């Protein structure tokens, strides 16, 4: 399941959703909002998404992960809207029979989400400036 | 032809609107971007962007149809 959320991500509930009697491993990645970037102090940030395309791209990435790796289930939730330092911005979880596939698929999903899903981050800095990141 | 444009991130800030409908003779997204770049003063070159047509990534030279929804996608920064 891929989903955008304008509310707090509940990692514990999402983890339970990956449960499977054949699963021997569960790997999760949490992306948090940090207080600095590129040498600047960050106070807060906003995420904006092109919802329709983000949804189809996110679902496609999870389908690719299921094809490439021996996993049982995969899930990714990404926040949109205003976030504070320390907030959970993105959560990826994968369950598998063995840890190797779970680690590999989790890494694949977060890397693909960061490079392909149309979501943008606007950082608000301590000096009063703000800027969209277009790496 | 009439096209529906959605703007995001720095393009939205620059255009000052999150969407607009434009009347244009541009037959593909590359020419449409050039036209809108001149109108809104977008800083980014088309080579820095991707384009989505009707909710799917598309080639810049794909022929546009009347009523298409077109989104220029700046480099993304989720995660």
mmCIF file of C-alpha atoms in Angstrom:
data_model
loop_
_atom_site.group_PDB
_atom_site.id
_atom_site.type_symbol
_atom_site.label_atom_id
_atom_site.label_comp_id
_atom_site.label_asym_id
_atom_site.label_seq_id
_atom_site.Cartn_x
_atom_site.Cartn_y
_atom_site.Cartn_z
ATOM 1 C CA UNK A 1 0.000 0.000 0.000
ATOM 2 C CA UNK A 2 1.226 3.481 -0.901
ATOM 3 C CA UNK A 3 -0.486 6.520 0.534
ATOM 4 C CA UNK A 4 -0.008 10.243 1.072
ATOM 5 C CA UNK A 5 -1.094 11.462 4.481
ATOM 6 C CA UNK A 6 -1.840 14.931 5.800
ATOM 7 C CA UNK A 7 -1.941 13.516 9.325
ATOM 8 C CA UNK A 8 0.626 11.956 11.685
ATOM 9 C CA UNK A 9 1.966 8.588 10.517
ATOM 10 C CA UNK A 10 1.291 5.760 12.977
ATOM 11 C CA UNK A 11 4.288 3.474 12.450
ATOM 12 C CA UNK A 12 3.147 0.824 14.938
ATOM 13 C CA UNK A 13 -0.154 0.298 13.139
ATOM 14 C CA UNK A 14 1.561 0.163 9.758
ATOM 15 C CA UNK A 15 4.056 -2.412 11.056
ATOM 16 C CA UNK A 16 1.243 -4.645 12.290
ATOM 17 C CA UNK A 17 -0.288 -4.422 8.820
ATOM 18 C CA UNK A 18 2.782 -6.189 7.373
ATOM 19 C CA UNK A 19 2.376 -9.225 9.630
ATOM 20 C CA UNK A 20 2.396 -12.603 7.877
ATOM 21 C CA UNK A 21 2.756 -16.136 9.207
ATOM 22 C CA UNK A 22 5.559 -16.783 6.685
ATOM 23 C CA UNK A 23 7.452 -13.605 7.671
ATOM 24 C CA UNK A 24 10.736 -13.969 9.537
ATOM 25 C CA UNK A 25 11.874 -10.387 9.037
ATOM 26 C CA UNK A 26 10.457 -6.896 8.999
ATOM 27 C CA UNK A 27 12.583 -3.889 8.019
ATOM 28 C CA UNK A 28 11.303 -0.330 8.353
ATOM 29 C CA UNK A 29 12.826 2.975 7.339
ATOM 30 C CA UNK A 30 11.729 6.239 8.949
ATOM 31 C CA UNK A 31 12.587 9.583 7.373
ATOM 32 C CA UNK A 32 12.562 12.354 9.999
ATOM 33 C CA UNK A 33 12.592 16.126 9.668
ATOM 34 C CA UNK A 34 16.030 17.360 10.754
ATOM 35 C CA UNK A 35 16.955 20.850 11.937
ATOM 36 C CA UNK A 36 19.598 21.596 9.312
ATOM 37 C CA UNK A 37 20.316 21.206 5.626
ATOM 38 C CA UNK A 38 23.278 22.328 3.572
ATOM 39 C CA UNK A 39 24.710 24.271 6.508
ATOM 40 C CA UNK A 40 21.472 26.183 7.189
ATOM 41 C CA UNK A 41 19.309 25.946 10.268
ATOM 42 C CA UNK A 42 15.849 24.612 9.387
ATOM 43 C CA UNK A 43 12.849 25.535 11.549
ATOM 44 C CA UNK A 44 10.080 23.602 9.775
ATOM 45 C CA UNK A 45 9.063 22.453 6.330
ATOM 46 C CA UNK A 46 6.126 21.914 4.002
ATOM 47 C CA UNK A 47 5.630 19.038 1.603
ATOM 48 C CA UNK A 48 3.555 19.514 -1.538
ATOM 49 C CA UNK A 49 2.555 16.623 -3.824
ATOM 50 C CA UNK A 50 1.001 16.085 -7.224
ATOM 51 C CA UNK A 51 -1.399 13.589 -5.661
ATOM 52 C CA UNK A 52 -2.629 11.665 -8.717
ATOM 53 C CA UNK A 53 0.833 11.007 -10.145
ATOM 54 C CA UNK A 54 2.407 10.434 -6.714
ATOM 55 C CA UNK A 55 -0.146 7.702 -6.041
ATOM 56 C CA UNK A 56 0.434 5.848 -9.318
ATOM 57 C CA UNK A 57 4.219 6.209 -9.064
ATOM 58 C CA UNK A 58 4.234 5.050 -5.442
ATOM 59 C CA UNK A 59 2.121 1.992 -6.247
ATOM 60 C CA UNK A 60 4.372 1.190 -9.193
ATOM 61 C CA UNK A 61 7.500 1.333 -7.008
ATOM 62 C CA UNK A 62 5.968 -1.082 -4.495
ATOM 63 C CA UNK A 63 4.995 -3.430 -7.344
ATOM 64 C CA UNK A 64 8.572 -3.279 -8.676
ATOM 65 C CA UNK A 65 9.917 -4.146 -5.211
ATOM 66 C CA UNK A 66 7.604 -7.156 -5.010
ATOM 67 C CA UNK A 67 8.877 -8.338 -8.409
ATOM 68 C CA UNK A 68 12.575 -7.785 -7.711
ATOM 69 C CA UNK A 69 12.825 -9.119 -4.166
ATOM 70 C CA UNK A 70 11.483 -12.155 -2.299
ATOM 71 C CA UNK A 71 9.227 -10.173 0.024
ATOM 72 C CA UNK A 72 5.771 -10.778 1.417
ATOM 73 C CA UNK A 73 4.431 -7.257 1.786
ATOM 74 C CA UNK A 74 5.543 -3.639 1.446
ATOM 75 C CA UNK A 75 4.070 -0.335 2.485
ATOM 76 C CA UNK A 76 5.026 3.327 2.170
ATOM 77 C CA UNK A 77 3.321 6.402 3.623
ATOM 78 C CA UNK A 78 4.564 9.933 2.909
ATOM 79 C CA UNK A 79 3.430 13.059 4.704
ATOM 80 C CA UNK A 80 2.187 16.185 2.955
ATOM 81 C CA UNK A 81 1.518 19.590 4.514
ATOM 82 C CA UNK A 82 3.345 21.354 7.356
ATOM 83 C CA UNK A 83 5.871 19.388 9.421
ATOM 84 C CA UNK A 84 7.954 20.270 12.488
ATOM 85 C CA UNK A 85 11.486 19.206 13.400
ATOM 86 C CA UNK A 86 11.486 15.574 14.510
ATOM 87 C CA UNK A 87 8.264 14.675 12.703
ATOM 88 C CA UNK A 88 8.055 11.428 10.794
ATOM 89 C CA UNK A 89 8.027 12.466 7.127
ATOM 90 C CA UNK A 90 8.083 9.125 5.368
ATOM 91 C CA UNK A 91 7.730 5.518 6.475
ATOM 92 C CA UNK A 92 8.664 2.427 4.476
ATOM 93 C CA UNK A 93 8.106 -1.081 5.808
ATOM 94 C CA UNK A 94 8.775 -4.476 4.264
ATOM 95 C CA UNK A 95 8.116 -7.992 5.531
ATOM 96 C CA UNK A 96 9.855 -11.071 4.128
ATOM 97 C CA UNK A 97 10.786 -14.616 5.040
ATOM 98 C CA UNK A 98 14.447 -13.552 5.425
ATOM 99 C CA UNK A 99 16.185 -10.299 6.347
ATOM 100 C CA UNK A 100 18.287 -9.887 3.187
ATOM 101 C CA UNK A 101 15.338 -9.340 0.873
ATOM 102 C CA UNK A 102 13.617 -7.126 3.444
ATOM 103 C CA UNK A 103 16.650 -4.804 3.772
ATOM 104 C CA UNK A 104 17.211 -4.685 0.002
ATOM 105 C CA UNK A 105 13.564 -3.982 -0.835
ATOM 106 C CA UNK A 106 13.270 -1.295 1.841
ATOM 107 C CA UNK A 107 16.340 0.487 0.461
ATOM 108 C CA UNK A 108 15.036 0.151 -3.099
ATOM 109 C CA UNK A 109 11.663 1.651 -2.190
ATOM 110 C CA UNK A 110 12.924 4.697 -0.301
ATOM 111 C CA UNK A 111 15.539 5.452 -2.978
ATOM 112 C CA UNK A 112 12.930 5.201 -5.750
ATOM 113 C CA UNK A 113 10.412 7.312 -3.826
ATOM 114 C CA UNK A 114 12.992 10.046 -3.328
ATOM 115 C CA UNK A 115 13.934 10.098 -7.001
ATOM 116 C CA UNK A 116 10.604 9.551 -8.782
ATOM 117 C CA UNK A 117 7.542 10.418 -6.728
ATOM 118 C CA UNK A 118 6.346 14.005 -7.361
ATOM 119 C CA UNK A 119 6.629 15.394 -3.839
ATOM 120 C CA UNK A 120 8.476 18.617 -3.043
ATOM 121 C CA UNK A 121 9.966 19.969 0.167
ATOM 122 C CA UNK A 122 9.893 23.646 1.105
ATOM 123 C CA UNK A 123 12.346 24.402 3.903
ATOM 124 C CA UNK A 124 11.838 27.360 6.221
ATOM 125 C CA UNK A 125 15.147 28.648 7.572
ATOM 126 C CA UNK A 126 16.110 30.437 10.790
ATOM 127 C CA UNK A 127 17.068 33.571 8.808
ATOM 128 C CA UNK A 128 13.448 33.950 7.609
ATOM 129 C CA UNK A 129 14.036 32.710 4.076
ATOM 130 C CA UNK A 130 12.411 29.633 2.590
ATOM 131 C CA UNK A 131 13.006 27.634 -0.534
ATOM 132 C CA UNK A 132 11.770 24.666 -2.527
ATOM 133 C CA UNK A 133 14.392 21.985 -2.921
ATOM 134 C CA UNK A 134 14.884 20.971 -6.548
ATOM 135 C CA UNK A 135 18.034 18.865 -6.346
ATOM 136 C CA UNK B 1 -6.405 24.376 -28.200
ATOM 137 C CA UNK B 2 -7.257 24.601 -24.521
ATOM 138 C CA UNK B 3 -4.980 23.040 -21.938
ATOM 139 C CA UNK B 4 -5.321 22.651 -18.185
ATOM 140 C CA UNK B 5 -2.093 23.377 -16.300
ATOM 141 C CA UNK B 6 -1.278 22.422 -12.710
ATOM 142 C CA UNK B 7 1.717 24.004 -10.987
ATOM 143 C CA UNK B 8 3.751 22.751 -8.056
ATOM 144 C CA UNK B 9 6.568 23.946 -5.808
ATOM 145 C CA UNK B 10 8.709 26.766 -7.241
ATOM 146 C CA UNK B 11 6.689 26.852 -10.473
ATOM 147 C CA UNK B 12 3.510 27.445 -8.445
ATOM 148 C CA UNK B 13 5.141 30.257 -6.490
ATOM 149 C CA UNK B 14 6.389 31.867 -9.693
ATOM 150 C CA UNK B 15 3.080 31.507 -11.587
ATOM 151 C CA UNK B 16 1.159 32.762 -8.558
ATOM 152 C CA UNK B 17 -1.616 30.203 -9.148
ATOM 153 C CA UNK B 18 -1.890 26.465 -8.561
ATOM 154 C CA UNK B 19 -3.698 25.894 -11.857
ATOM 155 C CA UNK B 20 -4.878 27.677 -14.965
ATOM 156 C CA UNK B 21 -6.511 26.978 -18.306
ATOM 157 C CA UNK B 22 -4.646 28.346 -21.295
ATOM 158 C CA UNK B 23 -5.473 28.763 -24.949
ATOM 159 C CA UNK B 24 -2.415 27.928 -27.067
ATOM 160 C CA UNK B 25 -1.214 26.910 -30.518
ATOM 161 C CA UNK B 26 1.595 24.857 -28.955
ATOM 162 C CA UNK B 27 1.308 21.302 -30.282
ATOM 163 C CA UNK B 28 3.571 19.632 -27.725
ATOM 164 C CA UNK B 29 4.632 20.129 -24.133
ATOM 165 C CA UNK B 30 8.064 21.493 -25.045
ATOM 166 C CA UNK B 31 6.574 24.389 -26.982
ATOM 167 C CA UNK B 32 3.885 24.934 -24.379
ATOM 168 C CA UNK B 33 6.535 25.156 -21.636
ATOM 169 C CA UNK B 34 8.529 27.683 -23.667
ATOM 170 C CA UNK B 35 5.391 29.798 -24.034
ATOM 171 C CA UNK B 36 4.474 29.621 -20.336
ATOM 172 C CA UNK B 37 8.069 30.131 -19.265
ATOM 173 C CA UNK B 38 8.121 33.404 -21.156
ATOM 174 C CA UNK B 39 4.765 34.435 -19.653
ATOM 175 C CA UNK B 40 5.525 33.540 -16.023
ATOM 176 C CA UNK B 41 9.306 33.936 -15.960
ATOM 177 C CA UNK B 42 10.063 30.369 -14.893
ATOM 178 C CA UNK B 43 13.765 30.057 -14.103
ATOM 179 C CA UNK B 44 14.181 26.386 -14.920
ATOM 180 C CA UNK B 45 15.133 25.102 -18.314
ATOM 181 C CA UNK B 46 12.898 22.373 -19.779
ATOM 182 C CA UNK B 47 15.871 20.001 -19.567
ATOM 183 C CA UNK B 48 15.639 20.214 -15.747
ATOM 184 C CA UNK B 49 11.957 19.220 -15.772
ATOM 185 C CA UNK B 50 9.842 16.208 -16.608
ATOM 186 C CA UNK B 51 6.338 16.507 -17.974
ATOM 187 C CA UNK B 52 3.168 14.622 -17.086
ATOM 188 C CA UNK B 53 0.124 14.531 -19.349
ATOM 189 C CA UNK B 54 -3.222 13.433 -17.910
ATOM 190 C CA UNK B 55 -1.603 12.009 -14.786
ATOM 191 C CA UNK B 56 1.237 10.028 -16.399
ATOM 192 C CA UNK B 57 4.833 10.917 -17.229
ATOM 193 C CA UNK B 58 5.094 11.586 -20.968
ATOM 194 C CA UNK B 59 7.607 12.488 -23.662
ATOM 195 C CA UNK B 60 8.123 16.204 -24.284
ATOM 196 C CA UNK B 61 7.324 15.830 -27.975
ATOM 197 C CA UNK B 62 4.083 13.876 -27.554
ATOM 198 C CA UNK B 63 1.258 15.574 -29.482
ATOM 199 C CA UNK B 64 -1.160 17.336 -27.156
ATOM 200 C CA UNK B 65 -4.927 17.075 -27.449
ATOM 201 C CA UNK B 66 -7.551 19.644 -26.612
ATOM 202 C CA UNK B 67 -8.426 19.495 -22.916
ATOM 203 C CA UNK B 68 -5.213 17.730 -21.820
ATOM 204 C CA UNK B 69 -4.033 18.252 -18.253
ATOM 205 C CA UNK B 70 -0.348 19.093 -18.316
ATOM 206 C CA UNK B 71 2.035 19.312 -15.372
ATOM 207 C CA UNK B 72 5.671 20.355 -15.549
ATOM 208 C CA UNK B 73 7.517 18.393 -12.872
ATOM 209 C CA UNK B 74 10.502 20.115 -11.241
ATOM 210 C CA UNK B 75 13.189 17.866 -9.679
ATOM 211 C CA UNK B 76 11.468 16.146 -6.754
ATOM 212 C CA UNK B 77 12.541 16.318 -3.104
ATOM 213 C CA UNK B 78 10.349 13.997 -1.096
ATOM 214 C CA UNK B 79 11.646 11.699 1.613
#
